[in-house]
Short mmCIF file of C-alpha atoms in Angstrom, two decimals:
data_model
loop_
_atom_site.label_atom_id
_atom_site.label_comp_id
_atom_site.label_asym_id
_atom_site.label_seq_id
_atom_site.Cartn_x
_atom_site.Cartn_y
_atom_site.Cartn_z
CA MET A 1 39.26 299.06 52.82
CA ARG A 2 41.13 300.53 49.87
CA TYR A 3 40.10 297.60 47.62
CA LYS A 4 36.47 298.70 47.79
CA TYR A 5 37.54 302.31 47.27
CA LEU A 6 39.31 301.28 44.04
CA ILE A 7 36.22 299.51 42.73
CA GLN A 8 34.04 302.51 43.55
CA THR A 9 36.48 304.82 41.81
CA ILE A 10 35.68 303.20 38.46
CA LEU A 11 32.06 302.39 39.18
CA SER A 12 30.64 305.26 41.26
CA LEU A 13 27.36 306.60 39.89
CA PHE A 14 26.13 310.18 39.98
CA ILE A 15 23.47 312.54 38.65
CA LEU A 16 24.54 313.93 35.28
CA ALA A 17 21.94 316.20 33.75
CA THR A 18 22.59 319.41 35.68
CA LEU A 19 26.39 319.53 35.39
CA PRO A 20 27.68 322.53 33.41
CA GLU A 21 30.45 322.07 30.86
CA VAL A 22 33.62 323.75 32.04
CA SER A 23 37.18 323.66 30.79
CA TYR A 24 39.88 322.03 32.90
CA ALA A 25 43.60 322.71 32.61
CA GLN A 26 43.38 323.24 28.87
CA THR A 27 46.89 324.44 28.18
CA ASP A 28 48.24 323.27 24.83
CA THR A 29 51.78 322.05 25.43
CA SER A 30 51.86 319.60 22.56
CA ALA A 31 55.12 318.21 21.31
CA THR A 32 56.16 318.72 17.69
CA LEU A 33 55.49 315.21 16.41
CA ARG A 34 56.02 315.43 12.67
CA PHE A 35 56.50 311.83 11.45
CA LYS A 36 53.37 309.73 11.31
CA VAL A 37 52.74 306.12 10.32
CA GLU A 38 49.30 304.50 10.08
CA GLY A 39 48.22 300.92 9.63
CA LYS A 40 45.99 297.99 10.41
CA VAL A 41 46.76 294.77 12.30
CA VAL A 42 44.93 291.53 11.47
CA ASP A 43 45.12 287.81 12.18
CA ARG A 44 47.25 286.23 9.42
CA VAL A 45 45.01 283.15 9.24
CA SER A 46 41.48 284.54 9.56
CA GLY A 47 42.03 288.11 8.46
CA LYS A 48 40.15 289.30 11.54
CA ALA A 49 41.07 292.75 12.87
CA LEU A 50 42.93 292.59 16.22
CA GLU A 51 41.95 295.06 18.92
CA GLY A 52 44.27 296.15 21.73
CA VAL A 53 47.53 295.14 20.02
CA ASP A 54 50.51 296.86 21.64
CA VAL A 55 52.21 299.06 19.01
CA SER A 56 55.57 300.64 19.83
CA ALA A 57 58.45 302.50 18.23
CA PRO A 58 61.10 301.32 20.73
CA ASP A 59 63.96 303.41 19.31
CA GLU A 60 61.93 306.62 19.55
CA GLY A 61 60.01 305.70 22.73
CA TYR A 62 56.43 306.14 21.45
CA TYR A 63 53.51 303.77 22.05
CA THR A 64 49.85 303.19 21.25
CA VAL A 65 47.33 300.36 20.76
CA THR A 66 45.02 299.31 17.93
CA ASN A 67 41.32 300.22 18.05
CA THR A 68 38.34 297.88 17.58
CA ASP A 69 38.91 297.95 13.81
CA GLY A 70 42.57 296.96 14.22
CA ASN A 71 43.73 300.42 13.11
CA PHE A 72 46.47 302.53 14.67
CA SER A 73 48.55 305.64 14.07
CA LEU A 74 51.83 306.60 15.68
CA LYS A 75 53.58 309.99 15.59
CA SER A 76 57.18 310.76 16.41
CA ASP A 77 59.48 313.79 16.51
CA LYS A 78 61.80 311.92 14.13
CA THR A 79 61.56 309.19 11.52
CA ILE A 80 60.35 305.90 13.00
CA SER A 81 62.99 303.26 12.26
CA ARG A 82 61.00 300.20 13.32
CA LEU A 83 57.67 299.22 14.81
CA THR A 84 56.97 296.27 17.07
CA PHE A 85 53.59 294.60 17.51
CA SER A 86 52.69 292.34 20.43
CA PHE A 87 49.49 290.56 21.48
CA PRO A 88 48.85 287.49 23.67
CA GLY A 89 48.57 284.29 21.64
CA TYR A 90 50.47 285.70 18.64
CA PHE A 91 54.10 285.83 17.60
CA SER A 92 55.48 289.33 18.09
CA SER A 93 56.44 291.12 14.89
CA THR A 94 58.89 293.88 14.01
CA VAL A 95 58.35 295.96 10.88
CA THR A 96 60.37 298.68 9.18
CA PRO A 97 57.84 301.22 7.87
CA ASP A 98 58.39 301.73 4.13
CA GLY A 99 55.52 304.15 3.79
CA LYS A 100 52.99 306.14 5.76
CA LYS A 101 50.42 303.33 5.65
CA ILE A 102 51.24 299.73 6.41
CA SER A 103 49.43 296.42 6.85
CA VAL A 104 50.53 294.01 9.58
CA ARG A 105 49.52 290.35 9.88
CA LEU A 106 50.25 288.58 13.17
CA THR A 107 50.66 284.81 13.24
CA PRO A 108 48.85 282.83 15.97
CA VAL A 109 51.02 280.73 18.28
CA LYS A 110 50.17 277.01 18.09
CA ASN A 111 51.15 274.70 20.95
CA LEU A 112 54.77 275.77 21.26
CA LEU A 113 55.37 273.80 24.44
CA ASP A 114 54.86 270.19 25.34
CA GLU A 115 51.58 269.75 27.18
CA ALA A 116 53.34 268.34 30.26
CA VAL A 117 55.40 271.52 30.48
CA VAL A 118 52.41 273.75 29.84
CA ILE A 119 50.39 272.53 32.79
CA SER A 120 53.26 272.01 35.25
CA GLY A 121 53.92 274.34 38.17
CA ASP A 122 52.06 275.50 41.24
CA PRO A 123 50.08 278.63 40.27
CA ARG A 124 49.96 279.93 43.84
CA ARG A 125 53.74 279.68 44.21
CA ILE A 126 54.25 281.36 40.83
CA MET A 127 51.97 284.22 41.89
CA GLU A 128 53.82 284.61 45.20
CA GLU A 129 57.20 284.59 43.44
CA ALA A 130 55.99 287.28 41.03
CA ILE A 131 54.77 289.42 43.94
CA SER A 132 58.15 289.08 45.68
CA ARG A 133 59.91 290.36 42.55
CA ILE A 134 57.80 293.48 42.00
CA GLU A 135 60.48 295.73 43.48
CA THR A 136 63.06 294.23 41.07
CA ASN A 137 60.93 294.08 37.93
CA TYR A 138 59.32 297.54 38.07
CA PRO A 139 60.72 301.11 38.25
CA SER A 140 62.47 302.19 41.46
CA SER A 141 62.31 305.92 40.75
CA THR A 142 59.60 308.51 40.07
CA GLU A 143 58.61 308.78 36.39
CA GLN A 144 56.23 310.77 34.20
CA PHE A 145 54.40 309.72 31.05
CA ASP A 146 52.32 311.31 28.32
CA CYS A 147 49.00 309.47 28.01
CA PHE A 148 45.81 309.51 26.00
CA TYR A 149 42.46 308.82 27.67
CA ARG A 150 38.98 308.29 26.22
CA GLU A 151 35.65 307.49 27.88
CA THR A 152 32.45 306.73 25.98
CA VAL A 153 28.86 305.91 26.89
CA LYS A 154 26.49 304.10 24.55
CA LYS A 155 22.72 303.86 24.90
CA ARG A 156 21.88 300.57 23.26
CA GLN A 157 24.10 300.77 20.14
CA ARG A 158 24.27 304.57 19.91
CA TYR A 159 26.97 306.81 21.39
CA ILE A 160 25.56 309.54 23.64
CA ASP A 161 28.68 310.79 25.46
CA ILE A 162 32.32 310.94 24.30
CA SER A 163 35.18 312.53 26.26
CA GLU A 164 38.88 312.55 25.33
CA ALA A 165 42.02 314.02 26.84
CA VAL A 166 45.79 314.15 26.67
CA THR A 167 47.21 313.72 30.16
CA VAL A 168 50.45 313.50 32.07
CA MET A 169 50.73 310.67 34.61
CA ARG A 170 53.26 310.80 37.44
CA LYS A 171 54.16 307.50 39.11
CA THR A 172 56.29 306.98 42.21
CA PRO A 173 58.51 303.90 42.80
CA TYR A 174 56.77 300.53 42.77
CA MET A 175 58.53 299.44 45.95
CA LEU A 176 56.10 301.73 47.81
CA ARG A 177 53.09 299.64 46.62
CA ASP A 178 50.89 302.72 47.06
CA VAL A 179 48.88 304.03 44.09
CA PHE A 180 47.62 307.01 46.11
CA ARG A 181 51.04 308.67 45.84
CA ASP A 182 50.62 308.90 42.05
CA ALA A 183 48.75 311.60 40.17
CA VAL A 184 47.39 312.73 36.79
CA VAL A 185 47.13 316.15 35.15
CA VAL A 186 44.90 316.86 32.15
CA LYS A 187 46.72 318.93 29.51
CA VAL A 188 43.92 319.33 26.97
CA GLY A 189 40.62 317.61 26.24
CA ARG A 190 37.15 317.76 24.74
CA ARG A 191 33.65 316.45 25.34
CA LEU A 192 30.79 315.66 22.96
CA ILE A 193 27.37 314.86 24.39
CA SER A 194 23.98 314.11 22.87
CA PRO A 195 21.64 317.11 23.14
CA LYS A 196 18.55 314.89 23.23
CA ALA A 197 16.70 315.08 26.53
CA SER A 198 15.85 311.38 26.25
CA ASP A 199 19.58 310.56 26.26
CA THR A 200 20.19 312.18 29.64
CA LEU A 201 21.52 309.56 32.02
CA ALA A 202 20.19 309.31 35.52
CA VAL A 203 23.34 307.42 36.49
CA LYS A 204 26.80 307.31 34.97
CA VAL A 205 29.81 305.08 35.35
CA VAL A 206 32.85 307.00 36.51
CA GLY A 207 36.20 306.05 35.08
CA GLY A 208 38.34 309.13 34.86
CA PRO A 209 41.91 309.74 33.66
CA VAL A 210 43.21 308.51 37.02
CA GLN A 211 42.41 304.89 36.16
CA GLY A 212 46.00 304.49 34.93
CA VAL A 213 46.98 305.23 38.51
CA LEU A 214 44.28 303.63 40.65
CA LEU A 215 43.91 300.47 38.55
CA ASP A 216 47.62 299.66 38.49
CA ILE A 217 47.13 296.24 40.09
CA VAL A 218 50.86 295.54 40.40
CA LYS A 219 51.41 298.69 42.43
CA SER A 220 48.34 298.35 44.62
CA ALA A 221 49.01 296.34 47.77
CA ASP A 222 45.30 296.09 48.55
CA MET A 223 43.59 295.13 45.30
CA LEU A 224 44.45 291.60 44.13
CA LEU A 225 48.14 290.85 44.73
CA ASP A 226 47.86 290.42 48.47
CA PRO A 227 48.12 287.04 50.27
CA ASN A 228 44.83 287.63 52.07
CA GLU A 229 43.11 288.19 48.71
CA LEU A 230 44.83 285.26 46.96
CA ASP A 231 43.51 282.91 49.66
CA ARG A 232 40.02 283.50 48.27
CA TYR A 233 40.82 282.35 44.74
CA HIS A 234 41.05 279.01 42.98
CA MET A 235 44.00 279.01 40.56
CA SER A 236 44.86 276.77 37.63
CA MET A 237 47.54 276.73 34.93
CA LEU A 238 46.62 277.29 31.30
CA GLN A 239 48.75 276.97 28.17
CA SER A 240 51.69 279.39 28.11
CA GLN A 241 51.43 282.38 25.75
CA GLU A 242 53.91 284.70 24.07
CA ILE A 243 53.89 288.43 24.86
CA ASP A 244 56.57 290.84 23.63
CA GLY A 245 58.53 287.88 22.24
CA ARG A 246 58.71 286.18 25.65
CA MET A 247 56.82 283.17 26.96
CA ASN A 248 54.44 283.77 29.87
CA PHE A 249 52.82 281.58 32.49
CA VAL A 250 49.06 281.90 32.17
CA ILE A 251 47.09 281.50 35.42
CA GLU A 252 43.31 281.38 35.57
CA LEU A 253 41.60 282.84 38.64
CA SER A 254 38.10 282.24 39.95
CA PRO A 255 36.49 283.06 43.33
CA TRP A 256 36.71 280.20 45.80
CA ILE A 257 35.77 281.58 49.22
CA ASN A 258 34.39 285.10 49.38
CA ASP A 259 33.71 286.27 52.90
CA ARG A 260 34.29 289.86 51.85
CA PRO A 261 31.49 292.44 51.47
CA TYR A 262 32.66 293.15 47.90
CA PRO A 263 32.83 290.93 44.79
CA LEU A 264 36.01 289.23 43.59
CA TYR A 265 37.27 288.62 40.03
CA ASN A 266 37.27 285.94 37.39
CA GLY A 267 40.08 286.15 34.89
CA ILE A 268 43.59 285.46 33.66
CA VAL A 269 47.01 286.64 34.83
CA TYR A 270 50.10 286.57 32.59
CA ILE A 271 53.55 286.25 34.22
CA ASP A 272 56.90 286.23 32.39
CA ARG A 273 58.45 282.76 32.68
CA GLU A 274 62.01 284.08 33.12
CA THR A 275 61.67 287.23 35.19
CA PHE A 276 58.36 286.44 36.96
CA ALA A 277 57.09 289.91 36.06
CA PHE A 278 53.34 290.48 35.75
CA SER A 279 52.74 291.43 32.12
CA ARG A 280 48.96 291.41 31.69
CA PHE A 281 45.65 291.05 33.55
CA GLU A 282 42.32 290.17 31.91
CA LEU A 283 39.66 290.26 34.63
CA SER A 284 35.90 290.48 35.03
CA LEU A 285 33.99 291.27 38.20
CA ASP A 286 32.18 288.26 39.66
CA MET A 287 28.44 288.85 39.27
CA SER A 288 27.22 285.69 41.00
CA ASP A 289 26.03 287.71 44.00
CA LYS A 290 24.04 290.59 42.48
CA ASP A 291 23.45 292.28 45.83
CA LYS A 292 27.16 292.26 46.64
CA ALA A 293 28.06 293.53 43.16
CA THR A 294 25.46 296.28 43.37
CA ARG A 295 26.65 297.40 46.81
CA ALA A 296 30.17 297.69 45.47
CA MET A 297 29.08 299.64 42.39
CA LEU A 298 26.11 301.78 43.26
CA VAL A 299 26.72 304.96 45.24
CA LYS A 300 23.36 306.63 44.63
CA LYS A 301 20.49 306.68 42.16
CA PRO A 302 17.23 308.57 41.70
CA LEU A 303 14.24 307.26 43.60
CA GLY A 304 12.30 304.84 41.43
CA LEU A 305 15.20 303.95 39.13
CA ARG A 306 16.10 300.26 38.93
CA PHE A 307 19.77 299.56 38.27
CA ASN A 308 21.00 296.16 37.08
CA PRO A 309 24.77 295.64 36.57
CA LYS A 310 25.54 293.10 33.85
CA GLU A 311 29.31 292.98 33.40
CA LEU A 312 32.56 294.75 34.22
CA SER A 313 35.75 293.75 32.40
CA LEU A 314 39.21 295.08 33.13
CA THR A 315 42.37 294.75 30.99
CA ILE A 316 45.77 296.01 32.12
CA SER A 317 49.00 295.44 30.19
CA TYR A 318 52.64 296.11 31.01
CA SER A 319 55.67 295.90 28.74
CA PRO A 320 59.45 296.02 29.24
CA ASP A 321 61.32 299.23 28.48
CA PRO A 322 64.17 298.55 26.01
CA GLU A 323 66.51 300.82 27.99
CA ASP A 324 66.46 299.03 31.35
CA GLY A 325 64.15 296.03 30.90
CA LYS A 326 61.82 297.26 33.68
CA MET A 327 58.11 296.64 33.21
CA ARG A 328 55.92 299.71 32.83
CA ILE A 329 52.17 300.10 32.58
CA ARG A 330 51.09 300.66 28.97
CA TYR A 331 47.34 300.20 28.63
CA VAL A 332 44.23 300.11 30.84
CA ARG A 333 40.70 299.40 29.62
CA THR A 334 37.44 299.00 31.53
CA ALA A 335 34.10 298.11 29.97
CA PHE A 336 30.92 298.20 32.01
CA GLU A 337 27.49 297.03 30.88
CA PHE A 338 24.35 297.81 32.87
CA ARG A 339 20.61 298.23 32.48
CA CYS A 340 18.39 300.98 33.84
CA ASP A 341 14.65 301.34 33.92
CA TRP A 342 11.99 303.23 35.83
CA LYS A 343 9.41 301.28 37.75
CA LYS A 344 6.55 302.71 35.67
CA LYS A 345 8.21 301.83 32.36
CA LEU A 346 7.81 298.50 30.63
CA PHE A 347 11.27 298.06 29.09
CA ALA A 348 14.78 298.51 30.45
CA THR A 349 17.53 300.33 28.55
CA ASN A 350 21.00 298.88 28.02
CA PHE A 351 24.06 301.09 28.53
CA THR A 352 27.75 300.42 27.87
CA ALA A 353 30.56 302.57 29.24
CA VAL A 354 34.13 302.07 28.02
CA ASN A 355 37.24 303.81 29.39
CA GLU A 356 40.68 303.47 27.80
CA MET A 357 44.07 304.86 28.79
CA VAL A 358 47.29 304.28 26.83
CA VAL A 359 50.77 305.49 27.76
CA THR A 360 52.16 307.16 24.63
CA HIS A 361 55.60 308.44 25.69
CA LYS A 362 57.95 308.59 28.66
CA GLN A 363 59.16 312.06 29.62
CA ALA A 364 61.56 313.56 32.17
CA PRO A 365 60.12 313.40 35.73
CA GLY A 366 59.89 317.16 36.26
CA THR A 367 58.53 318.73 39.42
CA PRO A 368 55.65 317.21 41.43
CA PHE A 369 52.15 318.30 40.45
CA SER A 370 50.40 320.84 42.63
CA ARG A 371 47.17 319.84 44.33
CA ARG A 372 45.30 322.44 42.26
CA GLU A 373 46.27 320.94 38.89
CA THR A 374 45.93 317.26 39.88
CA PHE A 375 42.82 315.57 38.52
CA PRO A 376 40.43 314.42 41.33
CA ASP A 377 40.26 310.69 42.07
CA HIS A 378 36.47 310.48 42.07
CA ALA A 379 35.75 312.59 38.97
CA SER A 380 35.01 311.40 35.46
CA LEU A 381 36.51 313.29 32.55
CA SER A 382 33.03 314.37 31.41
CA ASP A 383 32.65 316.02 34.84
CA LYS A 384 35.52 318.40 34.28
CA ILE A 385 36.27 318.85 30.61
CA GLY A 386 34.63 321.33 28.28
CA LYS A 387 34.10 321.54 24.53
CA LEU A 388 37.18 322.20 22.43
CA GLU A 389 36.51 323.85 19.08
CA ASN A 390 40.04 323.61 17.63
CA PRO A 391 39.74 321.29 14.58
CA ASP A 392 43.47 320.44 14.84
CA PHE A 393 43.08 319.26 18.44
CA TRP A 394 44.91 315.95 17.91
CA LYS A 395 47.41 317.22 15.32
CA ASP A 396 50.56 316.71 17.42
CA TYR A 397 49.35 314.09 19.90
CA ASN A 398 49.43 310.31 19.90
CA ILE A 399 45.97 308.87 20.50
CA ILE A 400 43.99 305.66 20.20
CA GLU A 401 42.56 306.02 16.70
CA PRO A 402 38.75 306.29 16.78
CA SER A 403 36.99 303.31 15.23
CA GLU A 404 34.81 303.83 12.16
CA SER A 405 31.65 303.76 14.29
CA LEU A 406 33.12 306.23 16.78
CA GLU A 407 34.14 308.62 14.00
CA LYS A 408 30.58 308.58 12.69
CA ALA A 409 29.24 309.19 16.21
CA ILE A 410 31.61 312.15 16.69
CA GLY A 411 30.39 313.64 13.41
CA LYS A 412 26.74 313.27 14.41
CA LEU A 413 27.25 314.78 17.84
CA LYS A 414 29.14 317.76 16.34
CA LYS A 415 26.29 318.43 13.93
CA ALA A 416 23.72 318.21 16.73
CA GLU A 417 25.48 320.79 18.93
#
């Protein structure tokens, strides 16, 4: 079933040590983005940095998200007239940049609706109504987007593998409900890897730049938004939340009956109260059945290696385009924690793999990608990308700003090469 295929696409494991570093479609076709604004987004009350905040310049059509430190940067081919910031549980904010560095404080939403209104409604019927409106709420034509993708692997608390790329994602109409018609091309990228032999992974989580395609839950008819899948979930209503200045139903999901050979999800689904458009998914793979979770995740491993999956979280956000109001995918993040040890060793080692993809700009559709240039579904970026020595690699691209800890890790890995 395609559902299992989608899980294996982000969780397949493979031998890493003997793979050579090769370049892949490294043609620099960067746009001339000359205006840049930087900033930090924090909680107005606590001062805590907010990660994953949607940052957009709606008049210029550029997008990004904040990193783990709450920092962001956004580049445009012309002066940015206004920036909007949106995050679940906070009032959206619009700011006119008066300098190249700004500070943004988002205000938490506190009980906007009467409790009786908050908990009313049948979650199953709301989900079904949202599914029935996918064709109306999402694009009906083929589109292409500039994207930024990053995948990292940490051994305990230390980064040992970092890969980044600028990509182009081509998406066909949502009415088709078929993610396998979509494709991704890597324009330019780089990889940094620890040279220490002790850091060589026997297994590796595969994410790959295609996760913006294959993990598009709204477009996939086989993943979650299928009546046969919904029958296996318990659903309950939570307090409504604001996203992009609009109130959303918030529905909590948990496995109820699982007669499938693969694990289901726990998590939260956000649905616009007026349009019934899916706007966000925050999910985690159910780990209650370790054998079932392992069968879904583990493709192969070296003899004698013990593999123990701990957690997989998945966040997908969509936002309305100011031109036509249609919802478009903006951000995908997966985080996978697992432990590995050899039978003859006393202690296990913890690993964390994080993959992020953000849509940075919508472009003209262009011609379909050729099979030769399309990035393979099963490959990770570190499989295909080579080292890039150009120090101005990101000069004209929008990216997810590296966190302070990631910047330090990049510096260390460069020195070790």
